[in-house]
Amino acid sequence: MAANRPSILPPGPESIETAARLLREGKLVAFPTETVYGLGGDATNDRAVAAIFETKERPSFNPLIVHFPDELSIWPHVKMDKETREKVKELSRAFWPGPLTMVLNRAADTPLSLLVSAGLDTVAVRVPFHPVAHDLLRAANRPLAAPSANRSGSISPTQASHVADSLQDRIEAVLDGGACSIGLESTVVSFHAAPKGRPVLLRPGGITQNQIEAIIGPIDVVDPETSPKTLRAPGMLQRHYAPETRVRLNAKKAAPQEILLGFGPNALDEAPEGSLNLSETGDLREAAANLFAMLRQLDALGRKSIVVMPIPDEGLGLAINDRLRRAAAPESP
Ligand code: TXA
Ligand code: MG
């Protein structure tokens, strides 16, 4: 268990080994990158990713950036046409390792948690430049999901002590890599619409639009002030996964043509065959870890509706309910 304050591990091979072991065990470790400190967890472990959202107290599931030690390691996790692949390779040659994040379509068989994508068909990938981040990614031997290592709504941390102050007893350890040299989050470019649509700059950062366009030609920019409303709306921007099947919330029973997404002990006792339980023990972290995979599974059954039992509106339950409300909302025109 974490102590009252996380241990701050000084740079060095021993600390890297300790941090890598904790991460392989599914625990969370904050680590330095050249932009800001990241709150890292094993991106292939649903529970670890759920713990990241819990620790940040994010009231919704925003997709997370997944970090890799080098360009080569991203390819098993993503898919794209040839033309897009060329662009991605050119950008990676120019800016990786470094403060550029690319949003790409997920490969069908990637072991990455659906929760890092917040249920979307895309995943954000980045190869950081910071040597401590690089060594940790190598030693952990798995991709690491890492949002900025602060509580939701507070300022991004650029020193190990900021992380320790903000997250206190909520994480196991912070790897100390000194002050972040850039101090501003990475630039995010999305290829989700490629090859038909242009790449889209989703978040400005240290690498500018001009620098990117010099390499791959014109890109679109999502500007919160001037972009058409449709592009600005977070639902559109992040293309939130919504089931085809109607979703009915806060109900305890499903009719025979329906299917139940339960929560808690004995939830499925009288449920239609094929129903699923987010967490038999009523554990919100387990429920969050199962949410997107189970929604997809139930959606694939093609029933009249997916009936979801009430989830407590506290802790991770806030983010789960936010997601469920969006899944249940009628499609906007
Ligand atoms: O510099 C950084 O990028 C830092 C360090 C730790 O790498 N990380 C960071 O993560 O800033 P976070 O979670 O605070 O911001 C991730 C951004 C969000 O704006 C999120 O919406 C976007 O990336 N993002 C992640 N995955 C996405 C996806 N699949 N589609 C669209 N946007 C995505
Ligand atoms: Mg952030």
mmCIF file of C-alpha atoms and ligand atoms in Angstrom:
data_model
loop_
_atom_site.group_PDB
_atom_site.id
_atom_site.type_symbol
_atom_site.label_atom_id
_atom_site.label_comp_id
_atom_site.label_asym_id
_atom_site.label_seq_id
_atom_site.Cartn_x
_atom_site.Cartn_y
_atom_site.Cartn_z
ATOM 1 C CA MET A 1 0.000 0.000 0.000
ATOM 2 C CA ALA A 2 1.084 3.552 -0.622
ATOM 3 C CA ALA A 3 2.520 5.355 2.381
ATOM 4 C CA ASN A 4 1.289 8.780 3.477
ATOM 5 C CA ARG A 5 3.381 10.317 0.782
ATOM 6 C CA PRO A 6 4.602 8.525 -2.301
ATOM 7 C CA SER A 7 8.286 7.690 -2.244
ATOM 8 C CA ILE A 8 10.254 9.990 -4.495
ATOM 9 C CA LEU A 9 12.757 7.774 -6.272
ATOM 10 C CA PRO A 10 16.033 9.453 -7.268
ATOM 11 C CA PRO A 11 17.156 8.922 -10.877
ATOM 12 C CA GLY A 12 19.224 5.780 -11.426
ATOM 13 C CA PRO A 13 18.945 2.155 -12.535
ATOM 14 C CA GLU A 14 17.676 0.901 -9.173
ATOM 15 C CA SER A 15 14.784 3.333 -9.145
ATOM 16 C CA ILE A 16 13.917 2.454 -12.729
ATOM 17 C CA GLU A 17 13.814 -1.242 -11.786
ATOM 18 C CA THR A 18 11.611 -0.557 -8.751
ATOM 19 C CA ALA A 19 9.238 1.612 -10.752
ATOM 20 C CA ALA A 20 9.082 -0.914 -13.605
ATOM 21 C CA ARG A 21 8.241 -3.704 -11.178
ATOM 22 C CA LEU A 22 5.448 -1.673 -9.556
ATOM 23 C CA LEU A 23 4.006 -0.931 -12.996
ATOM 24 C CA ARG A 24 4.127 -4.591 -14.037
ATOM 25 C CA GLU A 25 2.202 -5.383 -10.834
ATOM 26 C CA GLY A 26 -0.544 -3.007 -11.981
ATOM 27 C CA LYS A 27 0.384 -0.170 -9.625
ATOM 28 C CA LEU A 28 0.694 3.498 -10.572
ATOM 29 C CA VAL A 29 3.980 5.387 -10.765
ATOM 30 C CA ALA A 30 4.422 9.024 -11.757
ATOM 31 C CA PHE A 31 7.340 9.628 -14.113
ATOM 32 C CA PRO A 32 8.951 12.615 -15.807
ATOM 33 C CA THR A 33 8.624 13.415 -19.487
ATOM 34 C CA GLU A 34 10.033 16.461 -21.267
ATOM 35 C CA THR A 35 6.530 18.046 -21.248
ATOM 36 C CA VAL A 36 5.018 17.349 -17.804
ATOM 37 C CA TYR A 37 5.081 14.525 -15.256
ATOM 38 C CA GLY A 38 2.777 11.672 -16.228
ATOM 39 C CA LEU A 39 0.691 9.441 -13.971
ATOM 40 C CA GLY A 40 1.710 6.100 -15.417
ATOM 41 C CA GLY A 41 -0.012 2.746 -15.442
ATOM 42 C CA ASP A 42 0.191 -0.419 -17.570
ATOM 43 C CA ALA A 43 -1.868 0.443 -20.667
ATOM 44 C CA THR A 44 -2.711 -3.225 -21.215
ATOM 45 C CA ASN A 45 -4.169 -3.648 -17.712
ATOM 46 C CA ASP A 46 -7.814 -2.500 -17.424
ATOM 47 C CA ARG A 47 -7.594 -2.263 -13.646
ATOM 48 C CA ALA A 48 -4.475 -0.131 -13.708
ATOM 49 C CA VAL A 49 -6.060 2.215 -16.248
ATOM 50 C CA ALA A 50 -9.233 2.455 -14.145
ATOM 51 C CA ALA A 51 -7.018 3.332 -11.173
ATOM 52 C CA ILE A 52 -5.544 6.249 -13.158
ATOM 53 C CA PHE A 53 -8.993 7.798 -13.607
ATOM 54 C CA GLU A 54 -9.810 7.139 -9.973
ATOM 55 C CA THR A 55 -6.581 8.752 -8.802
ATOM 56 C CA LYS A 56 -7.049 11.835 -10.953
ATOM 57 C CA GLU A 57 -10.668 12.154 -9.834
ATOM 58 C CA ARG A 58 -11.698 12.731 -13.421
ATOM 59 C CA PRO A 59 -15.485 13.038 -13.577
ATOM 60 C CA SER A 60 -15.505 11.526 -17.058
ATOM 61 C CA PHE A 61 -13.450 9.094 -19.113
ATOM 62 C CA ASN A 62 -11.258 11.209 -21.380
ATOM 63 C CA PRO A 63 -9.033 9.073 -23.535
ATOM 64 C CA LEU A 64 -5.409 8.798 -22.360
ATOM 65 C CA ILE A 65 -2.110 9.010 -24.196
ATOM 66 C CA VAL A 66 -0.167 5.748 -24.416
ATOM 67 C CA HIS A 67 3.622 6.054 -24.245
ATOM 68 C CA PHE A 68 6.144 3.854 -26.075
ATOM 69 C CA PRO A 69 9.942 3.629 -25.990
ATOM 70 C CA ASP A 70 10.328 4.000 -29.766
ATOM 71 C CA GLU A 71 8.413 4.270 -33.027
ATOM 72 C CA LEU A 72 8.725 0.569 -33.828
ATOM 73 C CA SER A 73 6.734 -0.440 -30.761
ATOM 74 C CA ILE A 74 3.589 1.434 -31.819
ATOM 75 C CA TRP A 75 2.870 -0.518 -35.010
ATOM 76 C CA PRO A 76 1.289 -3.675 -33.515
ATOM 77 C CA HIS A 77 -1.341 -1.462 -31.827
ATOM 78 C CA VAL A 78 -2.525 0.692 -34.722
ATOM 79 C CA LYS A 79 -3.773 0.327 -38.287
ATOM 80 C CA MET A 80 -3.984 2.684 -41.242
ATOM 81 C CA ASP A 81 -3.764 2.916 -45.014
ATOM 82 C CA LYS A 82 -0.416 3.208 -46.765
ATOM 83 C CA GLU A 83 -0.600 6.930 -47.396
ATOM 84 C CA THR A 84 -1.361 7.696 -43.764
ATOM 85 C CA ARG A 85 1.387 5.352 -42.654
ATOM 86 C CA GLU A 86 3.861 7.383 -44.712
ATOM 87 C CA LYS A 87 2.732 10.592 -43.011
ATOM 88 C CA VAL A 88 2.912 9.050 -39.562
ATOM 89 C CA LYS A 89 6.420 7.777 -40.323
ATOM 90 C CA GLU A 90 7.545 11.167 -41.561
ATOM 91 C CA LEU A 91 6.218 12.899 -38.460
ATOM 92 C CA SER A 92 7.781 10.317 -36.191
ATOM 93 C CA ARG A 93 11.136 10.725 -37.921
ATOM 94 C CA ALA A 94 10.931 14.481 -37.480
ATOM 95 C CA PHE A 95 9.586 14.731 -33.928
ATOM 96 C CA TRP A 96 10.044 11.460 -32.034
ATOM 97 C CA PRO A 97 11.248 11.055 -29.439
ATOM 98 C CA GLY A 98 9.555 14.314 -28.450
ATOM 99 C CA PRO A 99 6.405 16.256 -27.538
ATOM 100 C CA LEU A 100 4.121 15.044 -30.343
ATOM 101 C CA THR A 101 1.108 12.778 -29.819
ATOM 102 C CA MET A 102 -0.645 11.105 -32.746
ATOM 103 C CA VAL A 103 -4.213 9.785 -32.582
ATOM 104 C CA LEU A 104 -4.491 6.678 -34.776
ATOM 105 C CA ASN A 105 -7.003 3.901 -35.359
ATOM 106 C CA ARG A 106 -6.623 0.927 -33.015
ATOM 107 C CA ALA A 107 -5.582 -2.398 -34.449
ATOM 108 C CA ALA A 108 -8.331 -4.965 -33.926
ATOM 109 C CA ASP A 109 -6.117 -7.286 -31.892
ATOM 110 C CA THR A 110 -4.204 -4.769 -29.766
ATOM 111 C CA PRO A 111 -3.951 -5.738 -26.086
ATOM 112 C CA LEU A 112 -4.344 -2.064 -25.115
ATOM 113 C CA SER A 113 -7.187 -1.494 -22.674
ATOM 114 C CA LEU A 114 -10.389 -0.106 -24.255
ATOM 115 C CA LEU A 115 -10.438 2.250 -21.321
ATOM 116 C CA VAL A 116 -7.327 4.134 -22.553
ATOM 117 C CA SER A 117 -9.401 4.963 -25.630
ATOM 118 C CA ALA A 118 -12.485 5.744 -23.517
ATOM 119 C CA GLY A 119 -14.241 3.232 -25.718
ATOM 120 C CA LEU A 120 -13.236 4.910 -29.008
ATOM 121 C CA ASP A 121 -11.756 3.148 -32.019
ATOM 122 C CA THR A 122 -8.644 5.322 -31.787
ATOM 123 C CA VAL A 123 -5.624 5.500 -29.521
ATOM 124 C CA ALA A 124 -3.235 8.391 -28.841
ATOM 125 C CA VAL A 125 0.429 7.367 -29.014
ATOM 126 C CA ARG A 126 3.596 9.208 -28.098
ATOM 127 C CA VAL A 127 7.325 8.486 -27.757
ATOM 128 C CA PRO A 128 8.745 10.798 -25.090
ATOM 129 C CA PHE A 129 12.239 12.215 -25.217
ATOM 130 C CA HIS A 130 13.056 12.295 -21.498
ATOM 131 C CA PRO A 131 15.745 9.654 -20.763
ATOM 132 C CA VAL A 132 14.049 8.574 -17.501
ATOM 133 C CA ALA A 133 10.752 8.027 -19.340
ATOM 134 C CA HIS A 134 12.578 6.121 -22.055
ATOM 135 C CA ASP A 135 14.456 3.877 -19.612
ATOM 136 C CA LEU A 136 11.266 3.215 -17.648
ATOM 137 C CA LEU A 137 9.305 2.257 -20.787
ATOM 138 C CA ARG A 138 12.090 -0.152 -21.749
ATOM 139 C CA ALA A 139 12.315 -1.682 -18.280
ATOM 140 C CA ALA A 140 8.549 -1.996 -17.779
ATOM 141 C CA ASN A 141 8.397 -3.717 -21.157
ATOM 142 C CA ARG A 142 4.850 -2.584 -21.836
ATOM 143 C CA PRO A 143 3.163 0.587 -23.066
ATOM 144 C CA LEU A 144 2.267 3.063 -20.333
ATOM 145 C CA ALA A 145 -0.900 5.134 -20.219
ATOM 146 C CA ALA A 146 -0.133 8.490 -18.639
ATOM 147 C CA PRO A 147 -2.172 11.648 -18.273
ATOM 148 C CA SER A 148 -0.601 14.617 -16.547
ATOM 149 C CA ALA A 149 0.054 13.633 -12.926
ATOM 150 C CA ASN A 150 -2.284 16.045 -11.184
ATOM 151 C CA ARG A 151 -5.804 15.910 -9.873
ATOM 152 C CA SER A 152 -8.369 16.867 -12.472
ATOM 153 C CA GLY A 153 -8.698 20.619 -12.810
ATOM 154 C CA SER A 154 -5.419 21.537 -11.160
ATOM 155 C CA ILE A 155 -2.187 22.643 -12.768
ATOM 156 C CA SER A 156 0.044 20.165 -14.566
ATOM 157 C CA PRO A 157 3.134 19.165 -12.582
ATOM 158 C CA THR A 158 6.603 19.901 -13.882
ATOM 159 C CA GLN A 159 8.590 18.717 -10.840
ATOM 160 C CA ALA A 160 8.484 15.561 -8.741
ATOM 161 C CA SER A 161 7.477 17.564 -5.654
ATOM 162 C CA HIS A 162 4.392 18.956 -7.496
ATOM 163 C CA VAL A 163 3.220 15.401 -8.079
ATOM 164 C CA ALA A 164 3.809 14.372 -4.491
ATOM 165 C CA ASP A 165 1.912 17.459 -3.256
ATOM 166 C CA SER A 166 -1.025 16.932 -5.591
ATOM 167 C CA LEU A 167 -1.476 13.172 -5.381
ATOM 168 C CA GLN A 168 -0.073 12.523 -1.898
ATOM 169 C CA ASP A 169 -1.044 9.062 -0.679
ATOM 170 C CA ARG A 170 -2.849 8.116 -3.887
ATOM 171 C CA ILE A 171 0.161 6.742 -5.755
ATOM 172 C CA GLU A 172 2.952 4.365 -5.009
ATOM 173 C CA ALA A 173 5.982 6.329 -6.191
ATOM 174 C CA VAL A 174 7.269 9.265 -8.204
ATOM 175 C CA LEU A 175 10.379 8.857 -10.316
ATOM 176 C CA ASP A 176 12.366 12.054 -10.014
ATOM 177 C CA GLY A 177 13.784 13.318 -13.295
ATOM 178 C CA GLY A 178 14.230 16.952 -12.363
ATOM 179 C CA ALA A 179 12.266 19.853 -13.827
ATOM 180 C CA CYS A 180 10.535 19.219 -17.175
ATOM 181 C CA SER A 181 12.338 21.091 -19.933
ATOM 182 C CA ILE A 182 9.206 21.966 -21.960
ATOM 183 C CA GLY A 183 6.659 22.308 -19.171
ATOM 184 C CA LEU A 184 3.692 22.263 -21.559
ATOM 185 C CA GLU A 185 1.710 19.237 -22.739
ATOM 186 C CA SER A 186 2.440 17.612 -26.094
ATOM 187 C CA THR A 187 0.886 18.676 -29.387
ATOM 188 C CA VAL A 188 -1.936 16.280 -30.353
ATOM 189 C CA VAL A 189 -2.636 15.512 -34.039
ATOM 190 C CA SER A 190 -5.404 13.147 -35.041
ATOM 191 C CA PHE A 191 -5.461 10.916 -38.114
ATOM 192 C CA HIS A 192 -8.866 9.474 -37.252
ATOM 193 C CA ALA A 193 -10.460 10.733 -40.475
ATOM 194 C CA ALA A 194 -7.562 9.768 -42.752
ATOM 195 C CA PRO A 195 -7.207 9.071 -45.607
ATOM 196 C CA LYS A 196 -10.464 10.844 -46.608
ATOM 197 C CA GLY A 197 -10.163 13.713 -44.133
ATOM 198 C CA ARG A 198 -7.111 15.783 -43.321
ATOM 199 C CA PRO A 199 -5.185 15.295 -40.107
ATOM 200 C CA VAL A 200 -6.570 17.525 -37.332
ATOM 201 C CA LEU A 201 -4.625 19.441 -34.698
ATOM 202 C CA LEU A 202 -6.545 18.721 -31.494
ATOM 203 C CA ARG A 203 -4.252 20.346 -28.955
ATOM 204 C CA PRO A 204 -1.533 22.932 -29.603
ATOM 205 C CA GLY A 205 1.776 22.310 -27.878
ATOM 206 C CA GLY A 206 5.513 22.704 -28.235
ATOM 207 C CA ILE A 207 5.489 21.501 -31.843
ATOM 208 C CA THR A 208 3.649 24.014 -33.985
ATOM 209 C CA GLN A 209 1.160 23.660 -36.813
ATOM 210 C CA ASN A 210 3.752 25.142 -39.194
ATOM 211 C CA GLN A 211 6.352 22.601 -38.187
ATOM 212 C CA ILE A 212 3.887 19.790 -38.840
ATOM 213 C CA GLU A 213 2.647 21.216 -42.140
ATOM 214 C CA ALA A 214 6.220 21.618 -43.336
ATOM 215 C CA ILE A 215 6.478 17.832 -43.190
ATOM 216 C CA ILE A 216 3.061 16.465 -44.184
ATOM 217 C CA GLY A 217 1.233 19.370 -45.831
ATOM 218 C CA PRO A 218 -1.971 21.121 -44.746
ATOM 219 C CA ILE A 219 -3.781 20.005 -41.602
ATOM 220 C CA ASP A 220 -7.024 21.234 -40.041
ATOM 221 C CA VAL A 221 -7.120 22.924 -36.675
ATOM 222 C CA VAL A 222 -9.779 22.654 -34.039
ATOM 223 C CA ASP A 223 -10.024 26.102 -32.559
ATOM 224 C CA PRO A 224 -12.462 26.372 -29.661
ATOM 225 C CA GLU A 225 -13.286 29.971 -30.686
ATOM 226 C CA THR A 226 -13.760 29.655 -34.420
ATOM 227 C CA SER A 227 -14.280 26.038 -35.437
ATOM 228 C CA PRO A 228 -17.763 24.953 -36.440
ATOM 229 C CA LYS A 229 -19.779 23.852 -33.461
ATOM 230 C CA THR A 230 -19.864 20.271 -34.687
ATOM 231 C CA LEU A 231 -16.072 20.059 -34.577
ATOM 232 C CA ARG A 232 -15.844 21.693 -31.162
ATOM 233 C CA ALA A 233 -18.314 19.500 -29.376
ATOM 234 C CA PRO A 234 -16.281 17.060 -27.315
ATOM 235 C CA GLY A 235 -18.591 14.243 -28.347
ATOM 236 C CA MET A 236 -17.668 14.845 -31.982
ATOM 237 C CA LEU A 237 -14.033 15.595 -31.322
ATOM 238 C CA GLN A 238 -13.462 12.432 -29.413
ATOM 239 C CA ARG A 239 -16.015 10.469 -31.427
ATOM 240 C CA HIS A 240 -17.355 8.827 -28.329
ATOM 241 C CA TYR A 241 -18.307 5.245 -28.815
ATOM 242 C CA ALA A 242 -22.069 4.852 -28.614
ATOM 243 C CA PRO A 243 -23.777 1.479 -28.803
ATOM 244 C CA GLU A 244 -26.191 0.844 -31.679
ATOM 245 C CA THR A 245 -28.585 -0.637 -29.164
ATOM 246 C CA ARG A 246 -30.771 1.703 -27.119
ATOM 247 C CA VAL A 247 -29.506 2.092 -23.542
ATOM 248 C CA ARG A 248 -31.915 2.382 -20.605
ATOM 249 C CA LEU A 249 -30.427 3.530 -17.284
ATOM 250 C CA ASN A 250 -31.158 2.991 -13.601
ATOM 251 C CA ALA A 251 -33.405 -0.010 -13.985
ATOM 252 C CA LYS A 252 -33.192 -3.295 -12.130
ATOM 253 C CA LYS A 253 -34.998 -5.645 -14.497
ATOM 254 C CA ALA A 254 -34.711 -6.411 -18.177
ATOM 255 C CA ALA A 255 -37.591 -7.735 -20.299
ATOM 256 C CA PRO A 256 -36.897 -10.941 -22.257
ATOM 257 C CA GLN A 257 -36.071 -9.042 -25.494
ATOM 258 C CA GLU A 258 -33.642 -6.850 -23.564
ATOM 259 C CA ILE A 259 -30.279 -7.551 -21.937
ATOM 260 C CA LEU A 260 -29.005 -6.475 -18.522
ATOM 261 C CA LEU A 261 -25.748 -4.798 -17.562
ATOM 262 C CA GLY A 262 -25.724 -5.471 -13.853
ATOM 263 C CA PHE A 263 -23.759 -4.177 -10.898
ATOM 264 C CA GLY A 264 -23.308 -5.838 -7.536
ATOM 265 C CA PRO A 265 -24.028 -9.194 -5.887
ATOM 266 C CA ASN A 266 -26.709 -11.428 -7.433
ATOM 267 C CA ALA A 267 -27.438 -8.771 -10.040
ATOM 268 C CA LEU A 268 -27.980 -11.360 -12.767
ATOM 269 C CA ASP A 269 -30.214 -13.732 -10.810
ATOM 270 C CA GLU A 270 -33.309 -13.076 -12.904
ATOM 271 C CA ALA A 271 -31.639 -11.460 -15.893
ATOM 272 C CA PRO A 272 -32.007 -12.635 -19.501
ATOM 273 C CA GLU A 273 -29.392 -15.127 -20.678
ATOM 274 C CA GLY A 274 -26.182 -13.419 -21.851
ATOM 275 C CA SER A 275 -26.475 -10.512 -19.399
ATOM 276 C CA LEU A 276 -23.235 -9.316 -17.798
ATOM 277 C CA ASN A 277 -22.208 -7.970 -14.402
ATOM 278 C CA LEU A 278 -19.828 -4.989 -14.225
ATOM 279 C CA SER A 279 -18.740 -6.076 -10.776
ATOM 280 C CA GLU A 280 -20.142 -8.906 -8.700
ATOM 281 C CA THR A 281 -18.644 -7.374 -5.556
ATOM 282 C CA GLY A 282 -19.810 -3.834 -6.331
ATOM 283 C CA ASP A 283 -16.246 -2.624 -6.878
ATOM 284 C CA LEU A 284 -16.242 0.577 -8.948
ATOM 285 C CA ARG A 285 -12.695 0.064 -10.179
ATOM 286 C CA GLU A 286 -13.581 -3.345 -11.548
ATOM 287 C CA ALA A 287 -16.752 -1.893 -13.070
ATOM 288 C CA ALA A 288 -14.787 0.848 -14.826
ATOM 289 C CA ALA A 289 -12.304 -1.707 -16.106
ATOM 290 C CA ASN A 290 -15.151 -3.781 -17.603
ATOM 291 C CA LEU A 291 -17.388 -0.991 -18.857
ATOM 292 C CA PHE A 292 -16.415 -0.544 -22.508
ATOM 293 C CA ALA A 293 -15.710 -4.175 -23.269
ATOM 294 C CA MET A 294 -19.059 -5.238 -21.774
ATOM 295 C CA LEU A 295 -21.018 -2.505 -23.556
ATOM 296 C CA ARG A 296 -19.535 -3.720 -26.842
ATOM 297 C CA GLN A 297 -20.294 -7.332 -26.043
ATOM 298 C CA LEU A 298 -23.920 -6.603 -25.185
ATOM 299 C CA ASP A 299 -24.321 -4.297 -28.180
ATOM 300 C CA ALA A 300 -23.214 -7.124 -30.470
ATOM 301 C CA LEU A 301 -26.194 -9.233 -29.300
ATOM 302 C CA GLY A 302 -28.546 -6.838 -31.107
ATOM 303 C CA ARG A 303 -31.286 -6.847 -28.449
ATOM 304 C CA LYS A 304 -34.033 -4.247 -28.148
ATOM 305 C CA SER A 305 -32.206 -2.398 -25.395
ATOM 306 C CA ILE A 306 -29.374 -2.635 -22.913
ATOM 307 C CA VAL A 307 -30.727 -2.094 -19.413
ATOM 308 C CA VAL A 308 -28.174 -0.748 -16.941
ATOM 309 C CA MET A 309 -28.556 -1.094 -13.191
ATOM 310 C CA PRO A 310 -27.918 1.953 -10.979
ATOM 311 C CA ILE A 311 -24.247 2.706 -10.285
ATOM 312 C CA PRO A 312 -23.361 4.735 -7.164
ATOM 313 C CA ASP A 313 -22.604 8.340 -8.128
ATOM 314 C CA GLU A 314 -19.333 8.632 -6.234
ATOM 315 C CA GLY A 315 -15.637 8.195 -7.005
ATOM 316 C CA LEU A 316 -15.202 6.324 -10.290
ATOM 317 C CA GLY A 317 -18.991 5.938 -10.392
ATOM 318 C CA LEU A 318 -19.163 9.593 -11.516
ATOM 319 C CA ALA A 319 -17.129 8.840 -14.628
ATOM 320 C CA ILE A 320 -19.010 5.595 -15.285
ATOM 321 C CA ASN A 321 -22.372 7.389 -15.028
ATOM 322 C CA ASP A 322 -21.173 10.233 -17.241
ATOM 323 C CA ARG A 323 -20.256 7.698 -19.913
ATOM 324 C CA LEU A 324 -23.511 5.792 -19.518
ATOM 325 C CA ARG A 325 -25.587 8.977 -19.789
ATOM 326 C CA ARG A 326 -23.874 9.740 -23.095
ATOM 327 C CA ALA A 327 -24.450 6.207 -24.295
ATOM 328 C CA ALA A 328 -28.137 6.557 -23.421
ATOM 329 C CA ALA A 329 -28.626 10.038 -24.925
ATOM 330 C CA PRO A 330 -30.488 10.092 -28.233
ATOM 331 C CA GLU A 331 -28.180 10.747 -31.196
ATOM 332 C CA SER A 332 -27.792 14.456 -31.851
ATOM 333 C CA PRO A 333 -28.736 15.582 -35.375
HETATM 334 O O1 TXA B 1 2.580 15.934 -22.745
HETATM 335 C C1 TXA B 1 1.652 15.147 -22.609
HETATM 336 O O2 TXA B 1 0.939 14.817 -23.564
HETATM 337 C C2 TXA B 1 1.415 14.555 -21.219
HETATM 338 C C3 TXA B 1 2.605 13.674 -20.890
HETATM 339 C C4 TXA B 1 2.450 12.972 -19.578
HETATM 340 O O3 TXA B 1 2.817 12.748 -21.936
HETATM 341 N N1 TXA B 1 0.175 13.845 -21.161
HETATM 342 C C5 TXA B 1 -1.033 14.469 -21.214
HETATM 343 O O4 TXA B 1 -2.126 13.619 -21.100
HETATM 344 O O5 TXA B 1 -1.163 15.654 -21.346
HETATM 345 P P1 TXA B 1 -3.606 14.128 -20.810
HETATM 346 O O6 TXA B 1 -4.413 12.897 -20.538
HETATM 347 O O7 TXA B 1 -3.610 15.158 -19.761
HETATM 348 O O8 TXA B 1 -4.100 14.710 -22.194
HETATM 349 C C6 TXA B 1 -4.417 13.851 -23.260
HETATM 350 C C7 TXA B 1 -5.045 14.627 -24.394
HETATM 351 C C8 TXA B 1 -6.453 15.015 -24.056
HETATM 352 O O9 TXA B 1 -6.717 16.305 -24.614
HETATM 353 C C9 TXA B 1 -7.266 13.937 -24.757
HETATM 354 O O10 TXA B 1 -8.571 14.325 -25.046
HETATM 355 C C10 TXA B 1 -6.419 13.678 -25.995
HETATM 356 O O11 TXA B 1 -5.085 13.807 -25.561
HETATM 357 N N2 TXA B 1 -6.611 12.296 -26.483
HETATM 358 C C11 TXA B 1 -6.097 11.165 -25.977
HETATM 359 N N3 TXA B 1 -6.531 10.088 -26.662
HETATM 360 C C12 TXA B 1 -7.335 10.554 -27.638
HETATM 361 C C13 TXA B 1 -8.098 9.948 -28.676
HETATM 362 N N4 TXA B 1 -8.121 8.611 -28.839
HETATM 363 N N5 TXA B 1 -8.809 10.748 -29.491
HETATM 364 C C14 TXA B 1 -8.804 12.102 -29.324
HETATM 365 N N6 TXA B 1 -8.108 12.737 -28.355
HETATM 366 C C15 TXA B 1 -7.389 11.983 -27.527
HETATM 367 MG MG MG B 2 -3.913 17.104 -18.367
#
